[in-house]
Coordinates of C-alpha atoms in Angstrom, one line a residue:
Chain A
M1 CA -0.1 0.2 0.1
S2 CA 2.6 2.8 1.1
G3 CA 5.1 0.9 -1.0
E4 CA 2.7 1.8 -3.8
L5 CA 2.0 5.5 -2.8
S6 CA 5.9 6.2 -2.4
K7 CA 6.5 4.8 -5.7
S8 CA 4.0 7.1 -7.6
F9 CA 5.1 10.2 -5.4
P10 CA 8.6 9.7 -4.6
R11 CA 9.9 11.3 -1.4
L12 CA 6.9 13.2 -0.7
A13 CA 7.6 14.4 2.8
P14 CA 11.0 16.3 1.9
L15 CA 9.2 18.1 -0.9
L16 CA 6.5 19.1 1.6
A17 CA 8.7 20.0 4.2
L18 CA 11.0 22.4 1.8
G19 CA 7.9 23.9 0.5
A20 CA 6.8 25.0 3.6
L21 CA 10.3 26.3 4.5
F22 CA 11.2 28.3 1.6
V23 CA 7.5 29.3 0.2
V24 CA 4.7 29.1 2.3
A25 CA 6.4 30.0 5.5
P26 CA 8.1 33.3 4.1
L27 CA 4.7 34.0 2.6
V28 CA 2.9 33.8 5.8
L29 CA 5.4 35.7 7.5
Y30 CA 5.3 38.4 5.0
A31 CA 1.7 38.8 5.0
S32 CA 2.0 39.4 8.6
G33 CA 3.7 42.6 7.7
S34 CA 6.3 42.9 10.3
G35 CA 9.9 42.3 10.6
Y36 CA 9.4 40.8 14.2
A37 CA 7.4 37.6 12.7
F38 CA 10.7 36.9 10.7
R39 CA 12.7 37.4 13.7
V40 CA 10.8 34.8 15.7
A41 CA 11.1 32.8 12.5
T42 CA 14.7 33.0 12.5
T43 CA 15.1 32.1 16.5
I44 CA 13.1 29.2 15.9
G45 CA 15.3 28.3 13.0
V46 CA 18.6 28.7 15.1
F47 CA 16.8 26.8 17.8
A48 CA 15.9 23.9 15.3
I49 CA 19.4 23.4 14.4
L50 CA 20.4 23.2 17.9
T51 CA 17.5 20.7 19.0
V52 CA 18.2 18.3 15.8
S53 CA 22.0 18.5 16.9
A54 CA 21.5 17.9 20.7
N55 CA 19.1 15.3 19.7
F56 CA 21.6 13.4 17.7
I57 CA 23.7 13.1 21.3
T58 CA 20.8 13.0 23.6
G59 CA 17.9 11.1 21.6
T60 CA 19.9 8.9 19.3
T61 CA 22.7 7.9 21.2
G62 CA 21.3 8.3 24.7
L63 CA 23.8 10.4 26.3
L64 CA 22.0 13.1 28.3
S65 CA 23.8 16.1 27.5
L66 CA 23.1 19.2 29.7
G67 CA 26.0 21.3 28.4
H68 CA 24.7 21.6 24.7
A69 CA 24.1 25.7 25.2
A70 CA 27.8 26.0 26.1
F71 CA 29.0 24.7 22.9
Y72 CA 26.4 26.7 21.1
G73 CA 28.1 29.8 22.7
V74 CA 31.5 28.7 21.8
G75 CA 30.2 28.8 18.1
A76 CA 28.6 32.1 18.8
Y77 CA 31.5 33.6 20.4
T78 CA 34.2 32.2 17.6
A79 CA 31.9 33.5 14.8
A80 CA 31.6 37.1 16.4
L81 CA 35.1 37.5 17.3
S82 CA 36.2 36.4 14.1
A83 CA 33.7 38.6 12.4
T84 CA 34.6 41.6 14.2
G85 CA 38.2 41.1 14.9
F86 CA 39.4 39.9 11.2
G87 CA 36.2 41.0 9.1
W88 CA 35.5 37.4 7.7
P89 CA 32.4 37.3 6.1
F90 CA 29.5 35.1 7.5
W91 CA 30.3 32.1 4.7
V92 CA 33.9 31.7 6.5
T93 CA 32.9 32.2 10.1
L94 CA 29.9 29.8 10.2
P95 CA 32.3 26.8 8.8
F96 CA 35.0 28.1 11.1
A97 CA 33.0 28.3 14.2
G98 CA 31.7 24.8 13.6
L99 CA 35.3 23.3 13.3
V100 CA 36.3 25.2 16.2
T101 CA 33.3 24.4 18.4
A102 CA 33.9 20.5 17.2
L103 CA 37.3 20.7 18.0
I104 CA 37.0 22.1 21.6
G105 CA 33.9 19.5 22.1
I106 CA 36.3 16.6 21.3
L107 CA 38.8 18.0 23.3
L108 CA 36.5 18.1 26.3
A109 CA 34.8 15.1 25.7
L110 CA 38.0 12.6 25.8
P111 CA 37.9 12.5 29.5
T112 CA 34.1 11.9 29.8
M113 CA 33.9 8.8 27.4
R114 CA 34.2 6.3 29.9
L115 CA 31.0 7.8 32.1
V116 CA 27.8 6.1 31.6
S117 CA 24.3 7.5 32.6
I118 CA 23.9 10.3 35.0
H119 CA 27.4 10.7 35.2
F120 CA 28.0 11.8 31.6
A121 CA 24.8 14.1 32.2
V122 CA 26.9 15.4 35.2
A123 CA 30.1 16.0 33.3
T124 CA 28.8 17.8 30.7
L125 CA 27.2 19.9 32.8
G126 CA 30.5 20.9 34.5
L127 CA 32.0 21.2 31.3
G128 CA 29.3 23.7 30.0
E129 CA 29.3 25.8 33.1
I130 CA 33.3 26.0 32.7
I131 CA 32.9 27.3 29.1
H132 CA 30.1 29.9 30.7
V133 CA 32.5 31.0 33.3
T134 CA 35.6 31.5 31.1
L135 CA 33.2 33.4 28.4
L136 CA 32.0 35.6 31.5
N137 CA 35.1 36.2 32.8
W138 CA 38.0 36.4 30.4
V139 CA 37.5 40.0 29.7
D140 CA 40.4 40.8 27.5
F141 CA 39.4 38.1 25.0
T142 CA 35.5 38.0 25.2
R143 CA 34.6 41.2 26.6
G144 CA 33.0 39.4 29.6
P145 CA 29.4 40.5 30.6
M146 CA 29.5 43.4 28.2
G147 CA 29.0 40.9 25.5
I148 CA 30.1 41.5 22.0
P149 CA 27.9 44.2 20.0
A150 CA 28.0 45.0 16.2
I151 CA 28.3 41.9 14.8
P152 CA 28.0 42.2 10.9
G153 CA 24.4 40.7 9.6
I154 CA 24.1 38.0 6.6
A155 CA 25.0 39.7 3.8
I156 CA 26.9 39.1 0.2
P157 CA 28.3 42.5 -1.2
G158 CA 26.3 43.6 -4.7
L159 CA 24.1 40.2 -4.2
F160 CA 22.0 41.0 -0.9
K161 CA 21.9 43.4 2.0
A162 CA 21.1 42.1 5.6
S163 CA 17.7 42.3 6.9
D164 CA 15.5 40.2 8.6
V165 CA 14.5 38.5 5.3
S166 CA 17.9 37.5 4.4
N167 CA 18.5 36.2 7.9
Y168 CA 15.6 33.9 7.7
F169 CA 16.6 32.4 4.3
A170 CA 20.2 31.8 5.5
V171 CA 18.8 30.2 8.7
A172 CA 16.2 28.0 6.5
V173 CA 19.1 27.2 4.3
I174 CA 21.5 26.0 7.1
A175 CA 18.9 24.2 8.9
A176 CA 17.8 22.0 5.9
I177 CA 21.4 21.3 5.5
T178 CA 21.9 20.0 9.0
V179 CA 18.4 18.2 9.1
F180 CA 19.5 16.4 5.9
V181 CA 22.9 15.7 7.2
I182 CA 21.7 14.3 10.7
H183 CA 18.8 12.5 9.0
R184 CA 21.3 10.8 6.7
L185 CA 23.5 9.9 9.7
T186 CA 20.5 8.9 12.1
H187 CA 18.7 6.7 9.5
S188 CA 21.4 4.4 8.3
Y189 CA 23.6 1.4 9.5
Y190 CA 25.4 4.2 11.3
G191 CA 22.1 5.3 13.2
N192 CA 21.4 1.9 14.2
A193 CA 24.7 1.3 15.7
L194 CA 24.0 4.5 17.9
R195 CA 20.7 3.2 19.0
A196 CA 22.3 0.1 19.8
L197 CA 24.8 1.7 21.9
R198 CA 21.7 3.9 23.6
E199 CA 20.1 0.9 24.3
D200 CA 22.9 -1.2 26.0
D201 CA 26.4 -0.1 25.4
Q202 CA 28.1 -3.3 27.1
C203 CA 26.0 -5.4 24.5
A204 CA 26.7 -3.0 21.8
E205 CA 30.7 -3.4 22.5
T206 CA 30.6 -7.2 22.7
M207 CA 29.0 -7.0 19.1
G208 CA 32.1 -5.6 18.0
L209 CA 31.0 -1.9 17.9
D210 CA 33.8 0.5 18.7
I211 CA 31.8 2.8 21.3
V212 CA 34.4 5.2 22.2
R213 CA 34.6 6.1 18.6
L214 CA 31.2 6.2 18.0
K215 CA 30.5 8.2 21.1
I216 CA 33.5 10.8 20.2
E217 CA 31.9 10.9 16.2
V218 CA 28.6 11.7 17.6
F219 CA 30.1 14.7 20.0
A220 CA 32.0 16.1 17.3
V221 CA 28.9 16.0 14.6
S222 CA 26.6 17.4 17.5
C223 CA 28.9 20.2 18.4
F224 CA 29.8 21.2 14.9
F225 CA 26.2 21.8 14.3
A226 CA 25.8 23.4 17.9
G227 CA 28.5 25.6 16.9
V228 CA 27.3 26.4 13.3
A229 CA 23.8 27.6 15.2
G230 CA 25.7 29.7 17.2
A231 CA 27.6 31.2 14.6
L232 CA 24.2 32.0 13.2
W233 CA 22.7 33.4 16.2
S234 CA 25.6 35.7 16.7
H235 CA 25.5 37.0 12.9
T236 CA 21.3 37.3 13.0
T237 CA 21.3 39.2 16.3
G238 CA 24.2 41.3 16.0
Y239 CA 25.0 40.9 20.0
I240 CA 25.9 38.3 22.1
S241 CA 26.4 38.1 25.9
P242 CA 27.2 35.2 27.9
N243 CA 24.0 35.3 29.5
D244 CA 22.3 33.7 26.1
F245 CA 24.6 30.6 26.8
R246 CA 23.6 29.1 30.5
F247 CA 22.7 26.1 31.9
N248 CA 19.0 27.2 31.6
E249 CA 19.5 27.5 27.9
S250 CA 20.8 23.9 28.2
I251 CA 17.4 22.8 30.0
L252 CA 15.2 25.0 27.3
I253 CA 16.9 22.8 24.5
L254 CA 16.4 19.4 26.4
A255 CA 13.0 20.4 27.1
M256 CA 12.2 20.6 23.3
I257 CA 13.8 17.5 22.6
V258 CA 11.6 15.9 25.2
V259 CA 8.0 17.8 24.2
G260 CA 9.2 16.8 20.7
G261 CA 10.1 13.5 21.1
L262 CA 13.3 12.0 22.0
G263 CA 14.9 10.3 19.2
S264 CA 12.8 11.8 16.6
I265 CA 14.0 14.5 13.9
P266 CA 10.8 15.9 13.3
G267 CA 10.0 15.9 17.0
A268 CA 13.0 18.2 17.9
I269 CA 11.9 20.8 14.9
V270 CA 8.1 20.4 16.6
G271 CA 9.6 20.8 20.2
A272 CA 11.6 24.1 18.9
T273 CA 8.9 25.5 17.2
L274 CA 6.1 25.0 20.2
L275 CA 8.5 26.1 23.2
L276 CA 9.1 29.3 21.2
A277 CA 6.1 30.3 19.3
L278 CA 4.1 29.7 22.6
P279 CA 5.7 32.7 24.3
E280 CA 4.9 34.8 21.4
V281 CA 1.7 33.7 20.8
L282 CA 1.0 33.9 24.5
R283 CA 2.3 37.3 24.7
P284 CA -1.1 38.9 25.2
I285 CA -1.1 37.5 28.8
G286 CA 1.9 38.6 29.4
D287 CA 3.6 37.5 32.7
Y288 CA 1.9 34.2 32.9
R289 CA 3.6 32.9 29.7
M290 CA 6.6 31.3 31.4
I291 CA 4.2 29.5 33.7
V292 CA 2.4 28.3 30.8
V293 CA 5.4 27.2 28.9
G294 CA 6.3 25.1 32.3
S295 CA 2.5 23.6 32.3
V296 CA 2.9 22.7 28.8
M297 CA 6.4 20.8 29.4
F298 CA 4.9 19.1 32.7
L299 CA 1.8 18.2 30.9
S300 CA 3.4 16.8 27.9
I301 CA 5.5 14.7 30.0
L302 CA 2.7 13.2 31.7
F303 CA 0.5 12.4 29.1
L304 CA 2.7 12.1 25.9
P305 CA 5.8 10.4 27.4
R306 CA 7.3 9.6 24.1
G307 CA 6.6 13.1 22.9
I308 CA 4.5 14.7 20.6
F309 CA 6.2 13.1 17.4
G310 CA 7.9 10.3 19.0
E311 CA 10.9 7.9 17.8
V312 CA 8.7 4.9 16.5
S313 CA 6.1 7.2 14.2
A314 CA 9.5 9.3 13.2
L315 CA 11.0 6.0 12.2
D316 CA 7.7 4.8 10.4
L317 CA 7.7 8.0 8.2
M318 CA 11.2 7.6 7.2
R319 CA 11.1 4.1 6.5
R320 CA 7.9 4.9 4.5
Q321 CA 9.6 7.8 2.7
F322 CA 13.2 6.5 2.0
G323 CA 12.8 2.5 2.8
A324 CA 14.0 0.8 -0.1
A325 CA 13.7 -2.2 1.8
W326 CA 10.1 -2.0 2.7
R327 CA 8.9 -2.1 -1.2
R328 CA 7.9 -5.3 -2.2
D329 CA 9.8 -4.9 -5.6
G330 CA 13.1 -3.3 -4.1
R331 CA 16.2 -5.1 -4.2
V332 CA 18.4 -3.0 -2.0
G333 CA 18.6 -2.9 1.7
W334 CA 17.4 0.2 3.6
R335 CA 20.5 2.4 4.2
Chain B
M1 CA 50.3 38.7 53.8
A2 CA 50.2 42.3 54.4
R3 CA 46.7 42.6 55.6
G4 CA 47.2 40.8 58.8
G5 CA 50.7 41.8 59.0
E6 CA 50.4 44.3 62.1
S7 CA 49.2 42.0 64.5
P8 CA 51.5 39.6 66.5
I9 CA 49.7 36.8 66.3
L10 CA 51.0 33.8 63.8
F11 CA 48.5 33.0 61.9
D12 CA 46.8 35.5 59.2
I13 CA 43.5 36.9 60.5
F14 CA 42.6 37.2 56.9
F15 CA 43.1 33.9 55.8
F16 CA 41.2 32.6 59.2
Q17 CA 38.2 34.6 58.6
Q18 CA 37.7 33.6 54.9
L19 CA 38.2 30.0 56.2
V20 CA 35.1 30.5 58.6
N21 CA 33.4 32.5 55.5
G22 CA 34.1 29.1 53.7
V23 CA 32.8 27.0 56.5
A24 CA 29.4 28.8 56.8
I25 CA 28.9 28.7 53.3
G26 CA 30.1 25.1 53.1
L27 CA 27.2 24.3 55.8
V28 CA 24.7 25.9 53.3
Y29 CA 25.6 23.9 50.5
A30 CA 25.8 20.5 52.8
L31 CA 22.0 21.8 53.9
M32 CA 20.8 21.4 50.4
A33 CA 23.4 18.5 49.3
I34 CA 21.6 16.4 52.0
G35 CA 18.2 16.9 50.4
F36 CA 19.7 15.8 47.0
T37 CA 21.7 12.8 48.2
L38 CA 18.6 11.6 50.2
I39 CA 16.2 11.8 47.2
F40 CA 18.5 10.5 44.9
G41 CA 18.9 7.8 47.1
V42 CA 15.2 6.2 47.5
L43 CA 14.3 7.4 43.9
N44 CA 17.8 7.1 41.9
V45 CA 16.4 10.4 40.3
V46 CA 17.6 14.3 40.6
N47 CA 15.5 16.8 41.9
F48 CA 15.8 19.7 39.6
A49 CA 13.2 22.0 41.9
H50 CA 15.5 21.7 45.2
G51 CA 16.8 25.2 44.3
E52 CA 13.2 26.4 44.4
V53 CA 12.6 24.9 47.6
Y54 CA 15.6 26.7 48.9
M55 CA 14.2 30.2 47.4
I56 CA 10.6 29.1 48.9
G57 CA 11.9 28.6 52.4
A58 CA 13.7 32.2 52.2
Y59 CA 10.4 33.6 51.0
A60 CA 8.2 32.2 53.6
G61 CA 10.7 33.5 56.0
L62 CA 10.4 37.0 54.8
L63 CA 6.6 36.8 54.6
A64 CA 6.3 35.9 58.1
I65 CA 8.9 38.4 59.0
T66 CA 6.7 41.3 57.2
A67 CA 3.4 39.9 58.6
F68 CA 3.8 39.6 62.3
A69 CA 7.9 40.0 63.0
P70 CA 8.1 36.8 65.1
P71 CA 11.1 35.9 67.1
L72 CA 14.0 34.6 65.1
F73 CA 13.4 31.0 66.1
V74 CA 9.6 31.1 64.8
V75 CA 10.9 32.3 61.5
V76 CA 13.0 29.1 61.2
L77 CA 10.5 27.0 62.1
I78 CA 7.9 28.5 59.5
A79 CA 10.6 28.0 57.0
L80 CA 10.9 24.3 58.0
A81 CA 7.2 24.4 57.8
A82 CA 6.9 25.8 54.5
G83 CA 9.9 23.3 53.3
A84 CA 7.6 20.2 54.4
L85 CA 4.7 21.5 52.4
T86 CA 6.6 22.4 49.3
G87 CA 8.4 18.8 49.6
F88 CA 5.1 17.1 49.9
G89 CA 3.4 18.9 47.0
L90 CA 6.5 18.5 44.7
E91 CA 6.7 14.8 45.5
R92 CA 2.8 14.4 44.7
I93 CA 2.7 16.7 41.6
A94 CA 6.1 16.0 39.9
F95 CA 7.6 12.5 41.0
R96 CA 4.4 10.5 41.6
P97 CA 2.5 10.3 38.4
F98 CA 5.7 8.8 37.1
R99 CA 6.1 6.1 39.7
R100 CA 3.2 4.1 38.1
F101 CA 5.4 0.7 37.4
R102 CA 7.3 -0.9 40.2
D103 CA 9.3 -3.3 38.8
E104 CA 13.1 -3.2 39.1
A105 CA 13.5 -2.3 35.5
S106 CA 11.4 0.8 35.2
L107 CA 12.3 1.9 38.6
K108 CA 16.1 2.2 37.4
S109 CA 14.9 3.2 33.7
K110 CA 16.6 5.8 31.9
A111 CA 13.4 7.2 30.6
M112 CA 11.4 7.2 33.8
R113 CA 14.7 9.4 35.3
E114 CA 14.5 11.7 32.7
A115 CA 10.8 12.0 32.8
T116 CA 11.1 13.0 36.6
L117 CA 14.3 15.1 35.5
L118 CA 12.2 16.9 33.5
S119 CA 8.9 17.2 35.4
S120 CA 10.9 18.7 38.5
L121 CA 12.4 20.9 36.0
A122 CA 8.9 22.1 34.7
M123 CA 7.8 22.8 38.3
S124 CA 11.0 24.7 39.2
I125 CA 10.3 27.2 36.2
I126 CA 6.5 27.4 37.2
A127 CA 7.2 27.9 41.2
R128 CA 9.9 30.5 40.0
E129 CA 7.5 32.4 37.8
A130 CA 4.8 32.3 40.3
V131 CA 7.0 33.8 43.1
E132 CA 8.4 36.3 40.6
I133 CA 4.9 37.3 39.6
I134 CA 3.5 37.4 43.2
M135 CA 6.4 38.9 44.6
G136 CA 8.1 40.7 42.1
S137 CA 11.3 39.9 40.4
N138 CA 13.9 42.5 42.5
M139 CA 15.9 41.9 45.2
Q140 CA 13.8 42.0 48.5
P141 CA 15.5 43.3 51.4
I142 CA 15.5 41.6 54.7
P143 CA 14.2 44.1 57.5
Q144 CA 17.1 45.4 59.6
Q145 CA 16.2 44.2 62.7
Y146 CA 16.6 40.5 61.4
L147 CA 19.7 40.9 59.7
L148 CA 22.3 39.0 61.1
L149 CA 25.5 41.1 60.8
Q150 CA 26.1 42.5 64.0
P151 CA 29.7 41.9 64.5
V152 CA 31.2 39.6 67.3
Q153 CA 34.5 40.2 68.5
I154 CA 36.4 37.3 69.4
G155 CA 40.1 38.2 70.3
P156 CA 41.4 39.8 67.1
L157 CA 38.8 38.0 65.0
T158 CA 35.3 39.4 63.8
F159 CA 32.5 37.2 62.9
A160 CA 28.8 38.1 61.7
S161 CA 26.6 36.8 64.2
G162 CA 24.8 34.9 61.0
Q163 CA 27.5 32.8 61.0
F164 CA 27.0 31.4 64.4
L165 CA 23.4 30.7 63.6
I166 CA 24.5 28.8 60.0
F167 CA 26.9 26.9 62.6
G168 CA 24.4 26.4 65.5
V169 CA 21.5 25.4 62.8
S170 CA 23.4 23.1 60.4
V171 CA 24.8 21.2 63.5
V172 CA 21.4 20.7 64.9
S173 CA 19.8 19.8 61.9
L174 CA 22.8 17.4 60.8
A175 CA 22.6 15.9 64.2
A176 CA 18.6 15.4 64.2
L177 CA 19.1 14.0 60.8
Q178 CA 21.7 11.4 62.0
W179 CA 19.2 10.5 64.6
L180 CA 16.2 10.5 62.4
L181 CA 17.9 7.9 59.9
N182 CA 19.5 5.6 62.8
R183 CA 17.2 5.6 65.4
T184 CA 13.6 5.9 64.4
R185 CA 11.4 3.6 62.2
I186 CA 10.8 6.2 59.3
G187 CA 14.9 6.2 59.2
L188 CA 15.3 2.6 58.9
S189 CA 12.6 2.4 56.0
I190 CA 14.4 5.3 54.0
R191 CA 17.7 3.5 54.4
A192 CA 15.7 0.1 53.0
V193 CA 14.1 1.9 50.5
A194 CA 17.4 3.2 49.3
N195 CA 19.3 0.3 49.4
N196 CA 16.6 -1.9 47.4
P197 CA 13.3 -0.7 46.5
V198 CA 11.9 -3.5 45.8
G199 CA 13.3 -5.6 48.6
A200 CA 11.9 -3.2 50.8
M201 CA 8.5 -3.6 49.1
Y202 CA 8.6 -7.2 49.8
V203 CA 9.2 -7.1 53.6
G204 CA 6.2 -4.5 53.8
I205 CA 7.5 -1.1 53.7
D206 CA 5.3 1.4 52.4
T207 CA 7.5 2.9 50.0
N208 CA 5.6 5.5 48.6
R209 CA 4.9 7.0 52.3
T210 CA 8.8 6.5 52.5
I211 CA 9.3 8.6 49.7
V212 CA 7.0 11.2 50.8
A213 CA 8.9 11.4 54.0
T214 CA 12.0 11.6 52.4
F215 CA 10.9 14.5 50.3
I216 CA 9.7 16.3 53.5
I217 CA 12.9 15.9 55.5
G218 CA 15.3 16.8 52.1
S219 CA 12.9 20.1 51.4
M220 CA 13.2 20.9 55.1
L221 CA 16.7 21.1 55.2
G222 CA 16.8 22.9 51.7
A223 CA 14.4 25.4 53.1
V224 CA 16.0 26.4 56.2
A225 CA 19.4 26.8 54.2
G226 CA 17.3 29.5 52.1
I227 CA 16.0 31.3 55.2
L228 CA 19.4 31.2 56.9
V229 CA 21.5 32.4 53.8
G230 CA 18.4 35.3 53.2
L231 CA 18.7 36.5 56.7
Y232 CA 23.0 36.3 56.3
Q233 CA 23.1 38.0 53.0
G234 CA 20.2 40.3 53.5
T235 CA 18.6 39.8 50.1
I236 CA 16.6 37.3 48.4
F237 CA 15.3 37.1 45.0
P238 CA 13.4 34.6 42.8
G239 CA 16.4 33.0 41.1
M240 CA 18.3 32.6 44.3
G241 CA 18.4 28.9 44.4
F242 CA 20.2 28.2 41.1
T243 CA 23.8 28.9 42.2
P244 CA 23.5 27.1 45.3
G245 CA 21.6 24.4 43.8
I246 CA 24.2 23.7 41.4
K247 CA 27.0 23.7 44.1
A248 CA 25.0 21.4 46.4
F249 CA 24.7 19.0 43.2
V250 CA 28.1 19.2 42.5
A251 CA 28.7 18.2 46.4
M252 CA 26.4 15.3 46.0
V253 CA 28.3 13.8 42.9
M254 CA 31.7 14.4 44.5
G255 CA 30.4 12.7 47.5
G256 CA 29.3 9.9 45.7
L257 CA 25.7 10.6 44.8
N258 CA 24.3 8.5 47.9
S259 CA 26.7 9.1 51.0
I260 CA 25.3 11.7 53.2
V261 CA 28.8 12.1 55.2
G262 CA 30.6 12.5 51.9
A263 CA 28.0 14.9 50.5
V264 CA 28.6 17.1 53.6
A265 CA 32.1 16.8 53.7
C266 CA 32.5 17.5 49.8
A267 CA 30.2 20.4 50.6
L268 CA 32.5 22.1 53.1
I269 CA 35.4 21.0 50.9
L270 CA 33.6 23.3 48.4
G271 CA 32.9 25.9 50.5
V272 CA 36.2 26.2 51.9
S273 CA 38.0 26.2 48.8
E274 CA 36.1 28.7 47.0
A275 CA 36.3 31.3 50.1
L276 CA 40.1 30.7 49.9
A277 CA 40.3 31.0 46.6
T278 CA 39.1 34.4 46.5
N279 CA 42.7 35.3 48.3
F280 CA 43.9 34.4 45.2
I281 CA 42.0 35.0 41.7
A282 CA 39.0 37.3 41.2
Q283 CA 35.3 36.3 42.3
G284 CA 34.2 35.6 38.9
W285 CA 36.8 32.8 38.7
A286 CA 36.0 31.2 41.8
D287 CA 33.0 29.8 40.5
L288 CA 35.4 27.7 38.2
I289 CA 36.4 25.5 41.1
A290 CA 33.3 24.1 41.8
Y291 CA 33.0 22.7 38.2
S292 CA 36.8 21.8 37.8
F293 CA 36.2 19.7 41.0
L294 CA 33.2 18.0 39.4
V295 CA 34.8 17.0 36.4
I296 CA 38.2 16.1 38.2
T297 CA 36.3 14.1 40.6
L298 CA 34.3 12.2 37.8
V299 CA 37.3 11.4 35.4
F300 CA 39.6 10.3 38.4
F301 CA 37.4 9.0 41.0
P302 CA 34.4 8.1 39.4
T303 CA 32.2 6.7 42.1
G304 CA 33.0 10.0 44.4
L305 CA 35.2 10.4 46.9
F306 CA 33.2 8.8 49.8
G307 CA 31.0 6.6 47.2
A308 CA 30.7 2.7 47.7
A309 CA 32.4 0.7 45.0
R310 CA 30.0 0.0 41.9
E311 CA 30.1 -2.3 39.4
R312 CA 30.4 0.4 36.9
I313 CA 29.8 4.2 36.5

């Protein structure tokens, strides 16, 4: 049944998603008639990159990371400092920030690789706070609590100027690339190995998987995209300060993943959208909106323990869309 | 050092006073760390709302002071009562609904742990925001006559009266806790559930009641720490629980996650090293000490400094 459908309409879901991202959403935002809506959408895009990358490490691989916001901060500061100090354009600072963050992530992660479960979570919390304290106090280098102002926006001279719309499209393109890369890593034999590592690392090791290598690779990939998200954040907002990258932010990212559904890429995006859009929608009730966000978080954990779009339904969707092995006439495996 | 140079005594006065400050702040961390440790012991989960219990204790004390200006002793009792109530409510709302399954696998499962971690986190957001709406988000000063900052002169040393109160209340609380855990029936059942929840259930211990009792005891200690710090530092605000909460959490992990003695010892080590470090480095960098201790402990002593040996970490 679904095999027939996916043969006649190949890869329907990605086309729909891309259409929504690049056509429908900009039109709707444009119709709302304010730059503010674009800025909210840009924030959602940055957090979607963050949640998808955090989901890769926490949801798919099962390493509860409580320091993700700090790596996001490393990326943001790398981009901000290289853009304001050296005058590099955004298409250099984005990959540079990603690489620096991945490198720092690997260096910091190496000593924690033998820790499991809550001990790993606590170690990432400590590392995250160490990064935050460093950003806050290394005044000569990061300007400390004053933050870094006047970070150039996303623009290519002669082609387009920095604006809310250009920011939106830049974030949308990077988010689409991120989702594609993480999707290919997650829904593959490699992703199956990661899920095996999550379910039982000792068993996975017995089966011949090099779990330390897998963990380091996952950490590197996840930190790379967190760094890119940070770079986008500093270019789109133009001002960053250490308080954007505190423990609270890590917790917010974790909450987005859990509300959306641990281990599910669409879930991570849904979670980011919900928890960021909700406070905006609830702006009329002003002071109470954070309480509502907390309640939504609580109720969704209570009544939807697998998340709004859980891993099982996400995998089901992916298999229907991409799973050659699920087609009767296919001769290739699902990879 | 130059600051103590003129006096003829052998030790450095400034150094000694920093040591005393460190012990005082370490005892506050210890009171909070015990709450974390007790709850981690019986449920194997981290209670992220513990910092908010501390904040609620401080606000309950302030409300009592502004409402009818009771003596200090009564203020502490009111904070204790507020802590007990908060602990009871927290367990009911954020932890009990996730304890539907009772077999060992789900008691130890990662999904259950993450669910309670996040539900306690959600509760902490709600509590903090609610207090912010009711009481305002700015710093609330403690009325002058309750401030525990009268200097007390002993020889060449000057202490704040609050330090004595912190010492006194902490020592009494720790002694009471030891008595409770080792000499009473409910203490016995707490230790039994911490040791083996399923086994405790099989021998007829009411695990739910025990867990509620644990939350009440842990939250009472947390709340009393909150009001003590409020009286000692002079201001309270809705976000005040965050930093001590993290420090207490670090102390718990350093102590080995379920060792009360370890948690108290590590909280004292933490407080003293932070206070002494301000001699050498700027205040802001002193925060780094707790986190470096945490990472160093986890890397070199993964079971904690006082933890029992376990199969794997």
